[in-house]
Amino acid sequence: MIQKVSHIGIAVKNLQDAIAVYQKLGLEVEGIETVESQKVRVAFLPVGKEVRIELLEPTSEDSPIAKFIEKKGQGIHHIALATDNIENELKLAEEQELSPLDKVPRQGAHHASIGFLHPRAMKGVLLELCQEKDG
Amino acid sequence: MIQKVSHIGIAVKNLQDAIAVYQKLGLEVEGIETVESQKVRVAFLPVGKEVRIELLEPTSEDSPIAKFIEKKGQGIHHIALATDNIENELKLAEEQELSPLDKVPRQGAHHASIGFLHPRAMKGVLLELCQEKDG
């Protein structure tokens, strides 16, 4: 079952620049983590009790985030919905023809188990389903 | 002060089609409203306790949402952060050089008072600040 919005991922060229801007809104950085598999450095900024803004800086030119920025510019890259059962959620998405890009979960930032649905199924939105470590 | 993510706005061509897709994830429609000033019809789908997904369908060819879809395709249009004092938040944004498009609040959906910050200030993100009616 979908429980909440987990995070909003924003592709940025320079993490420190982006952090400085979002801090002007009064948001605070909870942590910074490098996700080797995705070739990104991620800053987590909690907003309220449920959601984090994740600022995503590519660590390599062949990072998916670098390609996104090259094609579309900086901006919102994906939204992630938290579920209590990622295996089941991906299976349901398959049954509902929501074009999961991952048939089985893989590891994301914050030790979450994640899977993506293709934007063509979700009206242009790259949607991540994730089960948080404590979820 | 920023309190939470209020909603995520997604530009779609056809509201019923988009609702059908997001319902497959188990989300439910709380209401549908036409916002004449923005020339959009909006479906609200709560996710968790804090956030709504807002599906935005243009009601006219000169709607800002129609122009967005024409230029960029369907997808995430903006994110909105809830504040307890919209006047003050827009004033702070001006002082912090965050390029508010609205110097004073105007009325949005759900009788909220809203103002936008320009994407060029926010690393490509069209950011709405809003004070919810009960906020």
GROMACS .gro file of C-alpha atoms in nm:
model
  270
    1MET     CA    1   0.000   0.000   0.000
    2ILE     CA    2   0.116   0.353  -0.079
    3GLN     CA    3   0.176   0.530   0.252
    4LYS     CA    4   0.306   0.877   0.165
    5VAL     CA    5   0.530   1.079  -0.062
    6SER     CA    6   0.882   0.975   0.038
    7HIS     CA    7   1.082   1.232  -0.154
    8ILE     CA    8   1.103   1.464  -0.453
    9GLY     CA    9   1.424   1.426  -0.655
   10ILE     CA   10   1.566   1.741  -0.814
   11ALA     CA   11   1.851   1.718  -1.067
   12VAL     CA   12   2.112   1.992  -1.011
   13LYS     CA   13   2.451   2.069  -1.161
   14ASN     CA   14   2.620   2.178  -0.841
   15LEU     CA   15   2.511   2.044  -0.504
   16GLN     CA   16   2.654   2.324  -0.289
   17ASP     CA   17   2.491   2.593  -0.506
   18ALA     CA   18   2.156   2.417  -0.488
   19ILE     CA   19   2.179   2.359  -0.113
   20ALA     CA   20   2.250   2.730  -0.062
   21VAL     CA   21   1.932   2.821  -0.254
   22TYR     CA   22   1.702   2.579  -0.072
   23GLN     CA   23   1.848   2.682   0.263
   24LYS     CA   24   1.725   3.035   0.187
   25LEU     CA   25   1.373   2.892   0.224
   26GLY     CA   26   1.466   2.779   0.575
   27LEU     CA   27   1.515   2.413   0.483
   28GLU     CA   28   1.803   2.224   0.644
   29VAL     CA   29   2.033   1.951   0.517
   30GLU     CA   30   1.989   1.629   0.710
   31GLY     CA   31   2.271   1.447   0.533
   32ILE     CA   32   2.469   1.399   0.214
   33GLU     CA   33   2.530   1.057   0.059
   34THR     CA   34   2.694   0.925  -0.257
   35VAL     CA   35   2.497   0.649  -0.435
   36GLU     CA   36   2.762   0.475  -0.645
   37SER     CA   37   2.513   0.264  -0.845
   38GLN     CA   38   2.334   0.578  -0.967
   39LYS     CA   39   2.647   0.794  -0.991
   40VAL     CA   40   2.493   1.072  -0.785
   41ARG     CA   41   2.567   1.269  -0.475
   42VAL     CA   42   2.245   1.334  -0.283
   43ALA     CA   43   2.159   1.597  -0.024
   44PHE     CA   44   1.850   1.524   0.188
   45LEU     CA   45   1.639   1.817   0.308
   46PRO     CA   46   1.336   1.718   0.519
   47VAL     CA   47   1.016   1.919   0.464
   48GLY     CA   48   0.748   1.853   0.724
   49LYS     CA   49   0.717   1.507   0.880
   50GLU     CA   50   0.677   1.291   0.569
   51VAL     CA   51   0.878   1.420   0.275
   52ARG     CA   52   1.240   1.495   0.186
   53ILE     CA   53   1.365   1.706  -0.099
   54GLU     CA   54   1.658   1.520  -0.255
   55LEU     CA   55   1.903   1.735  -0.449
   56LEU     CA   56   2.084   1.507  -0.699
   57GLU     CA   57   2.423   1.601  -0.841
   58PRO     CA   58   2.581   1.372  -1.103
   59THR     CA   59   2.924   1.233  -1.009
   60SER     CA   60   3.004   1.128  -1.366
   61GLU     CA   61   2.915   1.229  -1.720
   62ASP     CA   62   2.738   0.897  -1.780
   63SER     CA   63   2.521   0.934  -1.470
   64PRO     CA   64   2.147   0.916  -1.549
   65ILE     CA   65   2.119   1.256  -1.378
   66ALA     CA   66   2.390   1.408  -1.602
   67LYS     CA   67   2.199   1.282  -1.908
   68PHE     CA   68   1.871   1.422  -1.773
   69ILE     CA   69   2.028   1.766  -1.718
   70GLU     CA   70   2.186   1.762  -2.063
   71LYS     CA   71   1.850   1.682  -2.225
   72LYS     CA   72   1.603   1.878  -2.012
   73GLY     CA   73   1.804   2.110  -1.789
   74GLN     CA   74   1.801   2.120  -1.411
   75GLY     CA   75   1.470   2.054  -1.238
   76ILE     CA   76   1.241   1.792  -1.089
   77HIS     CA   77   1.363   1.448  -1.192
   78HIS     CA   78   1.127   1.210  -1.010
   79ILE     CA   79   0.885   1.169  -0.725
   80ALA     CA   80   0.898   0.874  -0.490
   81LEU     CA   81   0.604   0.715  -0.311
   82ALA     CA   82   0.670   0.507  -0.001
   83THR     CA   83   0.514   0.162   0.026
   84ASP     CA   84   0.517  -0.096   0.304
   85ASN     CA   85   0.585  -0.380   0.057
   86ILE     CA   86   0.800  -0.297  -0.244
   87GLU     CA   87   0.799  -0.651  -0.392
   88ASN     CA   88   0.421  -0.658  -0.387
   89GLU     CA   89   0.390  -0.301  -0.519
   90LEU     CA   90   0.609  -0.378  -0.822
   91LYS     CA   91   0.412  -0.696  -0.890
   92LEU     CA   92   0.085  -0.499  -0.876
   93ALA     CA   93   0.231  -0.232  -1.106
   94GLU     CA   94   0.316  -0.505  -1.357
   95GLU     CA   95  -0.038  -0.647  -1.336
   96GLN     CA   96  -0.183  -0.298  -1.379
   97GLU     CA   97   0.037  -0.238  -1.686
   98LEU     CA   98   0.218   0.055  -1.522
   99SER     CA   99   0.547  -0.035  -1.697
  100PRO     CA  100   0.779  -0.103  -1.403
  101LEU     CA  101   1.141  -0.058  -1.513
  102ASP     CA  102   1.243  -0.286  -1.225
  103LYS     CA  103   1.075  -0.625  -1.186
  104VAL     CA  104   1.250  -0.679  -0.853
  105PRO     CA  105   1.363  -0.410  -0.609
  106ARG     CA  106   1.713  -0.268  -0.611
  107GLN     CA  107   1.896  -0.061  -0.351
  108GLY     CA  108   1.859   0.317  -0.347
  109ALA     CA  109   1.982   0.593  -0.119
  110HIS     CA  110   1.922   0.567   0.256
  111HIS     CA  111   1.929   0.183   0.221
  112ALA     CA  112   1.579   0.189   0.074
  113SER     CA  113   1.454  -0.080  -0.167
  114ILE     CA  114   1.330   0.089  -0.481
  115GLY     CA  115   1.181   0.039  -0.827
  116PHE     CA  116   1.083   0.284  -1.100
  117LEU     CA  117   0.773   0.309  -1.320
  118HIS     CA  118   0.823   0.439  -1.673
  119PRO     CA  119   0.706   0.799  -1.741
  120ARG     CA  120   0.508   0.683  -2.044
  121ALA     CA  121   0.277   0.489  -1.810
  122MET     CA  122   0.248   0.771  -1.555
  123LYS     CA  123   0.159   1.070  -1.778
  124GLY     CA  124   0.517   1.192  -1.808
  125VAL     CA  125   0.618   1.138  -1.444
  126LEU     CA  126   0.917   0.922  -1.353
  127LEU     CA  127   0.769   0.756  -1.046
  128GLU     CA  128   0.979   0.573  -0.789
  129LEU     CA  129   0.824   0.325  -0.549
  130CYS     CA  130   1.033   0.273  -0.239
  131GLN     CA  131   1.030   0.089   0.086
  132GLU     CA  132   1.224   0.287   0.341
  133LYS     CA  133   1.462   0.100   0.570
  134ASP     CA  134   1.237   0.152   0.870
  135GLY     CA  135   0.919   0.112   0.660
  136MET     CA  136   0.797   2.923   0.801
  137ILE     CA  137   0.780   2.630   0.559
  138GLN     CA  138   0.567   2.360   0.720
  139LYS     CA  139   0.543   2.077   0.467
  140VAL     CA  140   0.502   1.988   0.102
  141SER     CA  141   0.146   2.088   0.021
  142HIS     CA  142   0.111   1.931  -0.322
  143ILE     CA  143   0.283   1.818  -0.640
  144GLY     CA  144   0.123   1.954  -0.958
  145ILE     CA  145   0.124   1.728  -1.264
  146ALA     CA  146   0.023   1.864  -1.607
  147VAL     CA  147  -0.195   1.616  -1.799
  148LYS     CA  148  -0.385   1.629  -2.126
  149ASN     CA  149  -0.690   1.438  -2.009
  150LEU     CA  150  -0.799   1.439  -1.647
  151GLN     CA  151  -1.006   1.118  -1.655
  152ASP     CA  152  -0.724   0.923  -1.820
  153ALA     CA  153  -0.474   1.047  -1.565
  154ILE     CA  154  -0.706   0.979  -1.271
  155ALA     CA  155  -0.753   0.621  -1.395
  156VAL     CA  156  -0.376   0.566  -1.399
  157TYR     CA  157  -0.309   0.709  -1.052
  158GLN     CA  158  -0.603   0.514  -0.909
  159LYS     CA  159  -0.422   0.198  -1.018
  160LEU     CA  160  -0.165   0.281  -0.750
  161GLY     CA  161  -0.446   0.279  -0.494
  162LEU     CA  162  -0.474   0.658  -0.469
  163GLU     CA  163  -0.821   0.811  -0.440
  164VAL     CA  164  -0.971   1.133  -0.572
  165GLU     CA  165  -1.074   1.366  -0.291
  166GLY     CA  166  -1.230   1.625  -0.519
  167ILE     CA  167  -1.224   1.798  -0.857
  168GLU     CA  168  -1.226   2.176  -0.894
  169THR     CA  169  -1.202   2.423  -1.181
  170VAL     CA  170  -0.969   2.719  -1.119
  171GLU     CA  171  -1.091   2.982  -1.366
  172SER     CA  172  -0.798   3.220  -1.312
  173GLN     CA  173  -0.549   2.948  -1.412
  174LYS     CA  174  -0.774   2.787  -1.675
  175VAL     CA  175  -0.731   2.441  -1.526
  176ARG     CA  176  -0.943   2.161  -1.394
  177VAL     CA  177  -0.773   2.001  -1.094
  178ALA     CA  178  -0.816   1.658  -0.936
  179PHE     CA  179  -0.683   1.624  -0.580
  180LEU     CA  180  -0.543   1.287  -0.468
  181PRO     CA  181  -0.417   1.278  -0.108
  182VAL     CA  182  -0.103   1.074  -0.044
  183GLY     CA  183  -0.029   1.022   0.326
  184LYS     CA  184  -0.124   1.290   0.577
  185GLU     CA  185   0.058   1.592   0.434
  186VAL     CA  186   0.063   1.591   0.055
  187ARG     CA  187  -0.178   1.591  -0.237
  188ILE     CA  188  -0.104   1.500  -0.594
  189GLU     CA  189  -0.281   1.756  -0.812
  190LEU     CA  190  -0.356   1.647  -1.167
  191LEU     CA  191  -0.393   1.961  -1.381
  192GLU     CA  192  -0.588   1.957  -1.708
  193PRO     CA  193  -0.599   2.276  -1.918
  194THR     CA  194  -0.950   2.408  -1.988
  195SER     CA  195  -0.830   2.635  -2.270
  196GLU     CA  196  -0.550   2.650  -2.526
  197ASP     CA  197  -0.407   2.963  -2.363
  198SER     CA  198  -0.393   2.801  -2.019
  199PRO     CA  199  -0.041   2.807  -1.869
  200ILE     CA  200  -0.076   2.428  -1.837
  201ALA     CA  201  -0.161   2.391  -2.208
  202LYS     CA  202   0.151   2.590  -2.294
  203PHE     CA  203   0.363   2.379  -2.059
  204ILE     CA  204   0.239   2.055  -2.218
  205GLU     CA  205   0.296   2.192  -2.567
  206LYS     CA  206   0.655   2.285  -2.482
  207LYS     CA  207   0.764   2.005  -2.249
  208GLY     CA  208   0.500   1.734  -2.265
  209GLN     CA  209   0.296   1.598  -1.978
  210GLY     CA  210   0.468   1.567  -1.641
  211ILE     CA  211   0.550   1.738  -1.314
  212HIS     CA  212   0.470   2.108  -1.343
  213HIS     CA  213   0.542   2.245  -0.996
  214ILE     CA  214   0.580   2.163  -0.630
  215ALA     CA  215   0.411   2.361  -0.358
  216LEU     CA  216   0.540   2.419  -0.007
  217ALA     CA  217   0.294   2.517   0.265
  218THR     CA  218   0.371   2.815   0.485
  219ASP     CA  219   0.190   2.964   0.785
  220ASN     CA  220   0.240   3.318   0.652
  221ILE     CA  221   0.235   3.365   0.276
  222GLU     CA  222   0.282   3.745   0.282
  223ASN     CA  223   0.591   3.712   0.495
  224GLU     CA  224   0.726   3.417   0.291
  225LEU     CA  225   0.702   3.615  -0.036
  226LYS     CA  226   0.870   3.914   0.128
  227LEU     CA  227   1.155   3.691   0.252
  228ALA     CA  228   1.186   3.534  -0.095
  229GLU     CA  229   1.226   3.883  -0.241
  230GLU     CA  230   1.492   3.972   0.016
  231GLN     CA  231   1.674   3.644  -0.054
  232GLU     CA  232   1.666   3.714  -0.431
  233LEU     CA  233   1.456   3.404  -0.503
  234SER     CA  234   1.269   3.582  -0.787
  235PRO     CA  235   0.908   3.571  -0.665
  236LEU     CA  236   0.671   3.603  -0.963
  237ASP     CA  237   0.407   3.729  -0.722
  238LYS     CA  238   0.490   4.016  -0.487
  239VAL     CA  239   0.157   3.973  -0.310
  240PRO     CA  240  -0.044   3.651  -0.274
  241ARG     CA  241  -0.318   3.555  -0.515
  242GLN     CA  242  -0.589   3.294  -0.486
  243GLY     CA  243  -0.525   2.934  -0.591
  244ALA     CA  244  -0.722   2.612  -0.575
  245HIS     CA  245  -0.881   2.505  -0.245
  246HIS     CA  246  -0.907   2.877  -0.149
  247ALA     CA  247  -0.535   2.883  -0.071
  248SER     CA  248  -0.328   3.204  -0.097
  249ILE     CA  249  -0.034   3.138  -0.327
  250GLY     CA  250   0.274   3.285  -0.494
  251PHE     CA  251   0.531   3.138  -0.732
  252LEU     CA  252   0.911   3.157  -0.736
  253HIS     CA  253   1.076   3.157  -1.079
  254PRO     CA  254   1.247   2.831  -1.187
  255ARG     CA  255   1.566   3.020  -1.271
  256ALA     CA  256   1.610   3.100  -0.901
  257MET     CA  257   1.523   2.748  -0.785
  258LYS     CA  258   1.749   2.533  -1.007
  259GLY     CA  259   1.482   2.465  -1.266
  260VAL     CA  260   1.194   2.405  -1.024
  261LEU     CA  261   0.874   2.608  -1.047
  262LEU     CA  262   0.809   2.646  -0.675
  263GLU     CA  263   0.476   2.752  -0.532
  264LEU     CA  264   0.447   2.887  -0.181
  265CYS     CA  265   0.098   2.854  -0.039
  266GLN     CA  266  -0.096   2.916   0.274
  267GLU     CA  267  -0.378   2.665   0.298
  268LYS     CA  268  -0.718   2.791   0.405
  269ASP     CA  269  -0.691   2.617   0.742
  270GLY     CA  270  -0.317   2.690   0.770
   0.00000   0.00000   0.00000
